[in-house]
Coordinates of C-alpha atoms in Angstrom, one line a residue:
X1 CA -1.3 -6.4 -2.8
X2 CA -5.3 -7.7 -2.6
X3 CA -6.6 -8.4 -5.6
X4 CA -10.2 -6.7 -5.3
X5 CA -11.2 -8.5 -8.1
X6 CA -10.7 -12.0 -6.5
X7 CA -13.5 -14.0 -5.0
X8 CA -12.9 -15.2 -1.7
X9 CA -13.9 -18.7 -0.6
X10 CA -15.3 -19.5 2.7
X11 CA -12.1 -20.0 5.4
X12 CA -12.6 -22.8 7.8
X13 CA -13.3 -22.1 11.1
X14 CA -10.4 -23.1 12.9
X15 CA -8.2 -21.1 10.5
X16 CA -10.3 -18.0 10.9
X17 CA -9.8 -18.5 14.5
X18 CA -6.0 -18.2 14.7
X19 CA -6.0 -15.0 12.6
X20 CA -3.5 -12.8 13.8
X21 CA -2.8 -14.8 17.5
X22 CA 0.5 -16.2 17.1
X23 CA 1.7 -15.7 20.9
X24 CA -1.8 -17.1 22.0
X25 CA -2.8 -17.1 25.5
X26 CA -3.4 -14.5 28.5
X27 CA -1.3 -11.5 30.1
X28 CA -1.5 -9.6 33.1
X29 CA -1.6 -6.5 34.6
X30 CA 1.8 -4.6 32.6
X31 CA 2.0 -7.9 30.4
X32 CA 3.5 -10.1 32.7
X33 CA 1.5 -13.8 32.1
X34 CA -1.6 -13.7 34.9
X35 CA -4.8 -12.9 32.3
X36 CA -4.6 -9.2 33.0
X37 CA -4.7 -5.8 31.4
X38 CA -3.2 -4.5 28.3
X39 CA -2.3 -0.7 28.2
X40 CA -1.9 1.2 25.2
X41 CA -0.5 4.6 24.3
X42 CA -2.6 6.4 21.4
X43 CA -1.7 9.8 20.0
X44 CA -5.0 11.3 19.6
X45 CA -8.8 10.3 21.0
X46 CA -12.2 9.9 19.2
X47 CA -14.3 12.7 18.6
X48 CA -17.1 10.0 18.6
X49 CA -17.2 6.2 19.8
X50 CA -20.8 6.1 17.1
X51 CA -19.6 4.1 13.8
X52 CA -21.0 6.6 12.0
X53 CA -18.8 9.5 12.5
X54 CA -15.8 7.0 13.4
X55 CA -12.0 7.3 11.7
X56 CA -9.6 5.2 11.5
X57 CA -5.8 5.4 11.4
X58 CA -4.7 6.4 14.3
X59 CA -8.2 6.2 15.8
X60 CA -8.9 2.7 15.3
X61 CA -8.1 0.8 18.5
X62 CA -11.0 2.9 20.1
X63 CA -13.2 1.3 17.5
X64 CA -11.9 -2.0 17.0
X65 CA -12.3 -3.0 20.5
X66 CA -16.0 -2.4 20.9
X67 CA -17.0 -3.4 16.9
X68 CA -16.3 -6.1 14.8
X69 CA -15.8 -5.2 11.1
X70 CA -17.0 -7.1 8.5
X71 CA -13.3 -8.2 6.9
X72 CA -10.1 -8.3 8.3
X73 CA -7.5 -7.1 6.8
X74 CA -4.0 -8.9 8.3
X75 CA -0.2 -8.0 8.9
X76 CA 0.5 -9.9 5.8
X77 CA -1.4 -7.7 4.0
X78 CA -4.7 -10.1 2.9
X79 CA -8.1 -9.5 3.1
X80 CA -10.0 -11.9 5.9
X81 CA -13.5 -13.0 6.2
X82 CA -14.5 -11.6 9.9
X83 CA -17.8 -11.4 10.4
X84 CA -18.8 -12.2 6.7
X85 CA -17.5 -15.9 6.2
X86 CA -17.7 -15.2 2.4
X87 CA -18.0 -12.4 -0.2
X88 CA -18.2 -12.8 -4.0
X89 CA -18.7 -10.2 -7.2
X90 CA -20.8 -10.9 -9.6
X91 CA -19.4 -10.4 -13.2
X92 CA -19.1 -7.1 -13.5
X93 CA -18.1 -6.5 -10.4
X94 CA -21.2 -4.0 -9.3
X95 CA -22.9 -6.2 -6.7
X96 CA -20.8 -7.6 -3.9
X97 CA -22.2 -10.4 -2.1
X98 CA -21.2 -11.1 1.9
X99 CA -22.2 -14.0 3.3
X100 CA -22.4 -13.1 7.7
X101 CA -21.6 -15.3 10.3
X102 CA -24.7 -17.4 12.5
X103 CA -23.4 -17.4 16.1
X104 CA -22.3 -13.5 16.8
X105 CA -24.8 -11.4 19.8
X106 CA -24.1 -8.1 20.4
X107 CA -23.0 -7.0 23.9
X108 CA -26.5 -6.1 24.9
X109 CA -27.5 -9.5 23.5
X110 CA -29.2 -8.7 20.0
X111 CA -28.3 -11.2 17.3
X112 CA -26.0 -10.2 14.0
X113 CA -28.3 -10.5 10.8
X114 CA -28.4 -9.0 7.6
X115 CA -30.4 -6.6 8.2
X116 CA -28.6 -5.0 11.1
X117 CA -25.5 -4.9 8.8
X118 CA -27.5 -2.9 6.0
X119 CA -28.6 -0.5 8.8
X120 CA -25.2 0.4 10.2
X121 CA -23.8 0.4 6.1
X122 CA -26.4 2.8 5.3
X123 CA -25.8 5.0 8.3
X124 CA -22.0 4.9 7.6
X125 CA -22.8 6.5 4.2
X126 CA -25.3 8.8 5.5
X127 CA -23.1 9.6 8.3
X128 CA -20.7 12.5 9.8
X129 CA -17.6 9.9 8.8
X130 CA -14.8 12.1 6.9
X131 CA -14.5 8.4 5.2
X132 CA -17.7 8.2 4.4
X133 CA -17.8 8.6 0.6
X134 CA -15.6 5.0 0.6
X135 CA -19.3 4.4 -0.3
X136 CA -19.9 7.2 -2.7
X137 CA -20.3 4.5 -5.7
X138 CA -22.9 2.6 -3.7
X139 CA -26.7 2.5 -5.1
X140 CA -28.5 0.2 -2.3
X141 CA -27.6 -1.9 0.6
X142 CA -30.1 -5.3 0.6
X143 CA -30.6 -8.0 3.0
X144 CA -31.0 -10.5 0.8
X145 CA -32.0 -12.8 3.2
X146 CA -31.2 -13.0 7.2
X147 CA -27.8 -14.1 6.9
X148 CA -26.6 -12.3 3.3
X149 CA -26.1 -8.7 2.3
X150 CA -25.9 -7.4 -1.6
X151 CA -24.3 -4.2 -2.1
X152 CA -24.6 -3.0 -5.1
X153 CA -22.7 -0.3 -7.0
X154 CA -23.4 2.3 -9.6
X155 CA -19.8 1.2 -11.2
X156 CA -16.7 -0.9 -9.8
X157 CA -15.0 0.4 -6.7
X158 CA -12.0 -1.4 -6.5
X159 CA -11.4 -1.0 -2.7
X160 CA -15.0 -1.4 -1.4
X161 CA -13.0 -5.0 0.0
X162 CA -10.3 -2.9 1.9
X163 CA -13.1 -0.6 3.3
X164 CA -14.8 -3.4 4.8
X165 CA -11.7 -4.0 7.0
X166 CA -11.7 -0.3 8.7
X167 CA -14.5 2.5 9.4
X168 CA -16.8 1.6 6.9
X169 CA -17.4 -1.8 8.0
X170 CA -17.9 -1.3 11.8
X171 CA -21.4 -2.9 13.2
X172 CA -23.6 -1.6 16.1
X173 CA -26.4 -3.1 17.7
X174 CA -29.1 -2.1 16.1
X175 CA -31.1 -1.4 19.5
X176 CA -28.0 1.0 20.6
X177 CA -28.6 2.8 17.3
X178 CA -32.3 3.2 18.1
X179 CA -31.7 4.3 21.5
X180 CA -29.7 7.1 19.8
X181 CA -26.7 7.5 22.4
X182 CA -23.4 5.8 20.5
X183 CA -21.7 8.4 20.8
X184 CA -21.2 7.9 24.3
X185 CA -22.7 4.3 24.9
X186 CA -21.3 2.0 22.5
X187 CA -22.4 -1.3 21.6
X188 CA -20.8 -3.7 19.8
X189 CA -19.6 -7.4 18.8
X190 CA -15.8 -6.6 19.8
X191 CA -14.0 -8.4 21.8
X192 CA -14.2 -5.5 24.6
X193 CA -17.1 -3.8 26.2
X194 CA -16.4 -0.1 27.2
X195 CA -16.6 1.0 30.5
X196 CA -17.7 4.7 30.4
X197 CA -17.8 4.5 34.4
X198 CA -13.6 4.5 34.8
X199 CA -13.1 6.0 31.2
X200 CA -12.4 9.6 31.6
X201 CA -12.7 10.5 27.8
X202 CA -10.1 13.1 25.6
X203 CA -7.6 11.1 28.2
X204 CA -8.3 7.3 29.4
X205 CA -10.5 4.7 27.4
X206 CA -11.4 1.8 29.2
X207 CA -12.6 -1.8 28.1
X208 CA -13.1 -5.4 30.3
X209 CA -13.3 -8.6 27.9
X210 CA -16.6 -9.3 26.5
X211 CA -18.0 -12.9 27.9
X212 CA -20.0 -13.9 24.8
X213 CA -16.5 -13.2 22.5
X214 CA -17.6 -15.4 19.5
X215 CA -13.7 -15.7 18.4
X216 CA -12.1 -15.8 22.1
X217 CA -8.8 -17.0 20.4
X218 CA -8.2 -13.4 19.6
X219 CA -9.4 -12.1 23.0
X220 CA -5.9 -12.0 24.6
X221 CA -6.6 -9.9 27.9
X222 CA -9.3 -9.2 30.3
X223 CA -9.5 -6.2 30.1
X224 CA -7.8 -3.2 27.8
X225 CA -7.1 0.6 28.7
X226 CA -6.3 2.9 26.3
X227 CA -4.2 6.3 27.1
X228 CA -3.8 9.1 25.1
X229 CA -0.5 10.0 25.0
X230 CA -0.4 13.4 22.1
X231 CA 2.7 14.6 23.5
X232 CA 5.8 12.8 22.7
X233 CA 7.7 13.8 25.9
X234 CA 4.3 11.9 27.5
X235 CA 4.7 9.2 25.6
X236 CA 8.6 8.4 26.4
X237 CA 7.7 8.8 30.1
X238 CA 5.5 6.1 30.3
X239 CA 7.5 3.8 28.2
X240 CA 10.6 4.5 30.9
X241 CA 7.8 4.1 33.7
X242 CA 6.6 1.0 32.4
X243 CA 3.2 2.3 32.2
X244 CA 1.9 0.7 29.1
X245 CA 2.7 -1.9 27.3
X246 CA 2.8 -0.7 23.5
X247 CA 2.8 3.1 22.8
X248 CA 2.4 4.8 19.3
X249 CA 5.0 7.2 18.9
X250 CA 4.9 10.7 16.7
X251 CA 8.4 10.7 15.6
X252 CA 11.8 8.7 15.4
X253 CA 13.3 10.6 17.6
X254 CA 13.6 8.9 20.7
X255 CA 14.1 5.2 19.7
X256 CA 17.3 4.9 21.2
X257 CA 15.8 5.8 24.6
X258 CA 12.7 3.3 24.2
X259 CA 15.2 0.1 22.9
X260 CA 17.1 1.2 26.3
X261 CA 14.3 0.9 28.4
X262 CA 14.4 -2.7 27.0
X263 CA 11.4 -1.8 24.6
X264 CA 10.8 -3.8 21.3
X265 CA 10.3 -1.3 18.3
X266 CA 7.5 -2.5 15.3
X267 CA 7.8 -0.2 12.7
X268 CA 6.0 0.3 9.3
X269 CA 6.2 2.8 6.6
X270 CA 3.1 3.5 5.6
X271 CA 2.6 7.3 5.5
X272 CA 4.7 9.9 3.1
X273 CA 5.8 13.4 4.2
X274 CA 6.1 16.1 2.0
X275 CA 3.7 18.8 0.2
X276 CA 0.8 18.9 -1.0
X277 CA 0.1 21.1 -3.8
X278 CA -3.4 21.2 -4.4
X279 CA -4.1 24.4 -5.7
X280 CA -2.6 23.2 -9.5
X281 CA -5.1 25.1 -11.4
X282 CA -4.1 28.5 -10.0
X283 CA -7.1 29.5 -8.1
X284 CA -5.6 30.9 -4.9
X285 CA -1.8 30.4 -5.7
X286 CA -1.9 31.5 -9.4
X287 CA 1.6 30.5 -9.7
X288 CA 1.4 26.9 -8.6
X289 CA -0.7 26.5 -12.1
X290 CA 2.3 26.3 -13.8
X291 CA 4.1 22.9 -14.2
X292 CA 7.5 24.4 -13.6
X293 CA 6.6 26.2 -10.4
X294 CA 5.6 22.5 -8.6
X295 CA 8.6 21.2 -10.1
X296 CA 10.7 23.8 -9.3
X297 CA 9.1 23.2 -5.3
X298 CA 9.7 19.4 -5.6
X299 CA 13.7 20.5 -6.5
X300 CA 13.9 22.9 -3.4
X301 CA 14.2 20.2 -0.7
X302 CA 16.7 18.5 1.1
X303 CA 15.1 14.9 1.4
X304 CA 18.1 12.8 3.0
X305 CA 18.5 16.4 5.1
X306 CA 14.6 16.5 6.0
X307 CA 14.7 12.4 7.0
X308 CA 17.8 13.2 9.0
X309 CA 16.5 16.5 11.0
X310 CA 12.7 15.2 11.4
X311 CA 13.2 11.3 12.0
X312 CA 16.8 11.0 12.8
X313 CA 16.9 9.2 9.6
X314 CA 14.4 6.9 10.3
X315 CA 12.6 6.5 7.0
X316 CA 13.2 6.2 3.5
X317 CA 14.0 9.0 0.7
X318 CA 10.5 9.2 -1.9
X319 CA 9.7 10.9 -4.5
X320 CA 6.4 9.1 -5.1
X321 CA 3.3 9.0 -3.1
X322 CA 2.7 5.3 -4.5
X323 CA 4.4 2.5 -1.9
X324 CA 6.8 0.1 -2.8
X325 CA 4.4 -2.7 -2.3
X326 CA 2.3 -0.9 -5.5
X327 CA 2.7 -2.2 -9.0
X328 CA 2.7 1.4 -9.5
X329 CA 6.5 1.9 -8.0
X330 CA 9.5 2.8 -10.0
X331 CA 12.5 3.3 -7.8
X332 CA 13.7 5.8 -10.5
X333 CA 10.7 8.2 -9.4
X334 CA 12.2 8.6 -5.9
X335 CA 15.3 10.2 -8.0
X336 CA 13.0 12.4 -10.9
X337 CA 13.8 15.6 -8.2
X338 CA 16.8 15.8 -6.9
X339 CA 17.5 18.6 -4.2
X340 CA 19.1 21.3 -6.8
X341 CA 17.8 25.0 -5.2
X342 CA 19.9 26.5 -8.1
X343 CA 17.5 24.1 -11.0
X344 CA 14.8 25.7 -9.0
X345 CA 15.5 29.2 -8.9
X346 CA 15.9 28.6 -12.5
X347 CA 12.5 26.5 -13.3
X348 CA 10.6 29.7 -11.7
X349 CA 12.1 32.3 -13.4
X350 CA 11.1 30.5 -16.9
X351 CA 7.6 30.3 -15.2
X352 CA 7.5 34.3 -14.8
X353 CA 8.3 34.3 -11.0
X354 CA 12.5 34.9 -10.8
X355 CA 11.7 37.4 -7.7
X356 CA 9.6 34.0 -6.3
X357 CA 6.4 34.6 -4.6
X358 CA 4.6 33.8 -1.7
X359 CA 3.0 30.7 -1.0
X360 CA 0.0 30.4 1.7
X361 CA 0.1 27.3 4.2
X362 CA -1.4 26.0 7.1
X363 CA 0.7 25.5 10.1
X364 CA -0.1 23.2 13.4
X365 CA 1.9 22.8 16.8
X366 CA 1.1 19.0 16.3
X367 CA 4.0 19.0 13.8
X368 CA 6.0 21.1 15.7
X369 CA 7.8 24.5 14.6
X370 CA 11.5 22.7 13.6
X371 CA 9.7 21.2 10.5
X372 CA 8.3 25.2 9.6
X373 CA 11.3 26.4 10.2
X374 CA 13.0 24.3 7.8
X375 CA 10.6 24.5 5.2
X376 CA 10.4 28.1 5.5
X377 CA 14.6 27.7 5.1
X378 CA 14.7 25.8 1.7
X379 CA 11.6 27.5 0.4
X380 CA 13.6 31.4 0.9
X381 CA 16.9 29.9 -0.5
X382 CA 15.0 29.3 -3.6
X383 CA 13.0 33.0 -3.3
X384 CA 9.4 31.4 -2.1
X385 CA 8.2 33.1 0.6
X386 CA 5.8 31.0 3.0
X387 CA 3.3 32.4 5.0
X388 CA 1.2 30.3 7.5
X389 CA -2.2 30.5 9.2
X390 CA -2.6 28.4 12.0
X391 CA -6.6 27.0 11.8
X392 CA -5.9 25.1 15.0
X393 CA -8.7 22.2 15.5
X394 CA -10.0 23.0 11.9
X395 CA -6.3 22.3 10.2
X396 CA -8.0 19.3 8.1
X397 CA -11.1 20.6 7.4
X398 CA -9.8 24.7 6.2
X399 CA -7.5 22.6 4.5
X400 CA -9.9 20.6 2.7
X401 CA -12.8 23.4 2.3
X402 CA -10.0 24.4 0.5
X403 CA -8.5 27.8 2.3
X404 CA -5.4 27.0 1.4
X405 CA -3.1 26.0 -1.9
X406 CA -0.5 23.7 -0.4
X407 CA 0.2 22.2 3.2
X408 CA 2.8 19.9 4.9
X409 CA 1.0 16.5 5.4
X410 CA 1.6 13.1 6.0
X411 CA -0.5 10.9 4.2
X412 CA -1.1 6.8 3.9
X413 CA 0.1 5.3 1.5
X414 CA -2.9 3.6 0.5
X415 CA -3.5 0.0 -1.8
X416 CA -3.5 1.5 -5.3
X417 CA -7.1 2.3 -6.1
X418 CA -7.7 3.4 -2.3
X419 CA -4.7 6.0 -2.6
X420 CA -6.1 7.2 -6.6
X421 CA -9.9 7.6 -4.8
X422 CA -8.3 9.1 -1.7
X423 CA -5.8 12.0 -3.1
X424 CA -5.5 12.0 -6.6
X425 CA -9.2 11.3 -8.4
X426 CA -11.8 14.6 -9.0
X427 CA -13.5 13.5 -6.2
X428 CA -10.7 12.3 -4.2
X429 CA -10.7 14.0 -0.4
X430 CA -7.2 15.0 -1.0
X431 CA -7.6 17.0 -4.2
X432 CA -9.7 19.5 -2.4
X433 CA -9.4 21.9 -5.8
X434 CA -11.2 19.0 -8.3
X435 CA -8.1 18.8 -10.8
X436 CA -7.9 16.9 -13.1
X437 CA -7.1 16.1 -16.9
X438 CA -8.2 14.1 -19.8
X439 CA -5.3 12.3 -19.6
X440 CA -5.7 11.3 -16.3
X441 CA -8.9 10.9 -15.8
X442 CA -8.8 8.0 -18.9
X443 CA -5.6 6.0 -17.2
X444 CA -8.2 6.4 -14.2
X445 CA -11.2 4.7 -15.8
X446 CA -8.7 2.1 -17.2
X447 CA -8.1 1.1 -13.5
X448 CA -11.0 0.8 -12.6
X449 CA -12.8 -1.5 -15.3
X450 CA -9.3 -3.4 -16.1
X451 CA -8.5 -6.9 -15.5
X452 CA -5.1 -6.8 -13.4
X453 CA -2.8 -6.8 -16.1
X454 CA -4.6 -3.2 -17.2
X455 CA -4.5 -2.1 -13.6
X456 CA -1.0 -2.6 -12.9
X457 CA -0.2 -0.9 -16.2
X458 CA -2.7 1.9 -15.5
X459 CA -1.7 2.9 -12.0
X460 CA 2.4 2.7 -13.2
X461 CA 0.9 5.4 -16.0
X462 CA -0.7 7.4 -13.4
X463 CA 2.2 7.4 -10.8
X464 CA 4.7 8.7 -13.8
X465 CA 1.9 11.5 -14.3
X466 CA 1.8 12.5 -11.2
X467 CA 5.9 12.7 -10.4
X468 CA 6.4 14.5 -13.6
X469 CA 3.3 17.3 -13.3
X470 CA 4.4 17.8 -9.6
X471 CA 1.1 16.7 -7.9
X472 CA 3.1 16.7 -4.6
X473 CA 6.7 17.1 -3.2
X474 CA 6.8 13.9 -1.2
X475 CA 9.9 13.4 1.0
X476 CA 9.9 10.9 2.6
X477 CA 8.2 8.0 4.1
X478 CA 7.8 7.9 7.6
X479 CA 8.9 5.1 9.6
X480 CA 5.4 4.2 12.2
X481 CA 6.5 3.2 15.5
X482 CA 4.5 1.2 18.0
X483 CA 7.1 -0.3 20.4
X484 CA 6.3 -2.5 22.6
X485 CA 7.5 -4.1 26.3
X486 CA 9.3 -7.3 27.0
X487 CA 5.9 -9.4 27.3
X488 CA 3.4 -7.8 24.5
X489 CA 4.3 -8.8 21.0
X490 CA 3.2 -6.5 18.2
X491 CA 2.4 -7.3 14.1
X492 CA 2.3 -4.6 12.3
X493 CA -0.1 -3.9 9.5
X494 CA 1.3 -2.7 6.2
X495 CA -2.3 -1.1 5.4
X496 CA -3.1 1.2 8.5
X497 CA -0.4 3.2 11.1
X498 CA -1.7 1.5 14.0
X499 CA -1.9 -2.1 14.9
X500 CA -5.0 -4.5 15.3
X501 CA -6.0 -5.1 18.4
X502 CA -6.0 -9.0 17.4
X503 CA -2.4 -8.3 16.7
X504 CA -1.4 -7.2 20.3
X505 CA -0.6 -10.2 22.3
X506 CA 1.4 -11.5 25.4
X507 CA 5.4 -12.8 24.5
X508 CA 4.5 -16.3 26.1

């Protein structure tokens, strides 16, 4: 795991250069050798191509074609300089200091300088981003002189590093951002240019390789298309067709039918799947206030059963939302629940609720109605009732307004003070209610101004909290899969579900 309290020296050149290129060289049109087109399958389009509202996850190919972020972060899980050579923290680790590369133009020819990066920070935090409170601990962005930036923080934020390498640390032109249109007429320092005349967008994204590329070593095609592929039936038919050459995938399901096209499956675990059970202080769901009622949830399911009937088993069995790479991971956590509906039924009638209740969710045809069905299965044989509301578009942000108590989700598995900011911290995006507790709240603030020692300690504390007062019902984490053809090679990253694009490249 990064250290975020490290300071990174400057990387020479050359070594910066072969980040993430091991295959090298050109491919052509379906991969095969001639300097040609890479195809992609994506399960889901931007709602915007401007920085400032970008995602990442499953969104960030769109991005990362066009921009340049300001780290890298790499399939063997370090943090890169990209376009900052350097970066250093000053003592108390509230002013981070990036040092930017001299020889990067935009695609519309503009020069890289501080103070373009301070522009496109600022407009990131200011921004329609759902990531952008990443920079809610931020106090100024400074161009300290043309070629540094100072970013200085109200306290330390542990994974302001790891933000650099995704959403947050995208760069525009800052003409494009004047002219007002990013949205639809990107301009970056990628290593593609997008080509809104053949892009239809919601269903094709198109790119052709930028000429003035200032690391052309990772710049392994001419030009890039990117499908989107939502539907998994979709998907498997241009695999079989030979239509692209990698395709993110939504389940396990049909890997036996992509290795028998003569596909190549990259796989990563970085997500969980499970429940969420936000609503711990009773506001909605009065009963999930009670300890024994989440507990008595987290006993309900089948996880080996769940892994089996959702992913064909492809996955491992969790009880934890913390990843094994964490510090934070005890393999005994993945074993505090086991599936007992009988301990269950018992655990809620001590809590007051022995004729169950009924427990409000949002459902979405994106996951498909086999998972409801079984939840709705083990949840009855244990006397919850569910009932669902489907928000359709609006699924993440009812559930986050908050409208509802608890969901089914699938969430990363973030670097440890990523994943406490992201779902488990008052402010976290993912507690949606604000719980928290004394107790948890001081193993929080012992993170975050520890030495690593402390932090390690600190985030083992909080992950034991969270198991044993039933924050969430994890089951399971899903196994990501981006297969690929005979002639693309993929790397996956263990820090975000879809690859880089530096990380795609031809087999010869």
């Amino acid at each position: 795991m990064f250290r975020w309290k490290a300071t990174a020296a400057t990387f020479a050149i050359a070594a910066l250069a072969l980040t993430g290129c091991a295959g090298g060289g050109d491919a052509g049109d379906g991969g095969d050798g001639s300097g040609g087109t890479l195809t992609l399958g994506a399960i889901i389009e931007p709602l915007t191509l401007d920085p400032a509202g970008s995602e990442w996850g499953n969104r960030s190919p769109y991005y990362q074609a066009m921009y340049d972020t300001l780290l890298l972060a790499t399939p063997e899980g370090t943090i890169e300089p990209w376009l900052a050579t350097a970066w250093e923290y000053n003592d108390d680790n509230t002013v981070l200091t990036l040092t930017l590369r001299d020889d990067v133009t935009f695609s519309d020819g503009t020069s890289l300088t501080a103070d373009v990066v301070v522009e496109n920070l600022q407009r990131f935090k200011d921004g329609t981003s759902p990531d952008a409170s990443y920079f809610a601990l931020v106090e100024t962005f400074e161009a300290v002189d043309d070629s540094t930036v100072a970013i200085t923080l109200s306290e330390p934020n542990p994974a302001l590093l790891n933000y650099l390498t995704r959403d947050a640390g995208l760069i525009a032109s800052s003409e494009a951002i004047a002219a007002g249109d990013l949205a639809t007429n990107p301009v970056g320092s990628g290593p593609y240019i997008y080509d809104a005349s053949t892009s239809v967008p919601g269903t094709s994204y198109r790119y052709t390789a930028n000429p003035d590329y200032w690391n052309p070593d990772v710049q392994h095609y001419d030009s890039l298309v990117i499908n989107v592929l939502s539907d998994a039936t979709a998907a498997l038919n241009a695999i079989k067709a030979g239509e692209a050459n990698a395709v993110k995938l939504l389940t396990s399901n049909d890997l036996a039918e992509v290795e028998a096209a003569g596909w190549t499956i990259n796989a990563n675990e970085l997500d969980f799947a499970g429940l969420l059970l936000l609503d711990r202080d009773g506001v909605q769901a009065e009963a999930l206030k009670d300890v024994r009622v989440r507990q008595a949830l987290n006993h309900a399911f089948d996880r080996e059963g769940l892994l089996a009937a959702m992913e064909d088993g492809n996955g491992t069995v969790t009880g934890q939302v913390f990843p094994e790479s964490s510090p934070a991971y005890d393999p005994a956590l993945d074993d505090y629940y086991g599936y007992d509906p009988e301990k269950a039924r018992e655990l809620l009638a001590e809590a007051g609720y022995a004729d169950g209740f009924t427990l409000s969710m949002p459902s979405s045809a994106f996951f498909g109605s086999t998972l409801y069905t079984l939840i709705d299965q083990q949840l009855a044989d244990i006397g919850v009732t569910t009932e669902y509301t489907d928000p359709g578009s609006n699924f993440i942000a009812d559930l986050l307004a908050p409208k509802f108590p608890a969901s089914y989700m699938t969430l990363e598995q973030n670097p440890d003070w990523q994943l406490i900011q992201f779902m488990v911290a008052p402010e976290a995006i993912f507690n949606p209610f604000r719980t928290e507790s004394d107790e948890l709240n001081a193993l929080i603030e012992e993170f975050q101004f520890g030495d690593e020692a402390t932090q390690d300690a600190a985030a083992q504390e909080i992950n034991t909290y969270l198991v044993e007062n039933a924050w969430f019902s994890p089951w399971y984490r899903v196994q990501g899969n981006v297969p690929s053809d005979a002639n693309t090679v993929v790397e996956m990253l263990p820090t975000n579900t879809y690859p880089a694009i530096y990380d795609i490249y031809p087999a010869n």
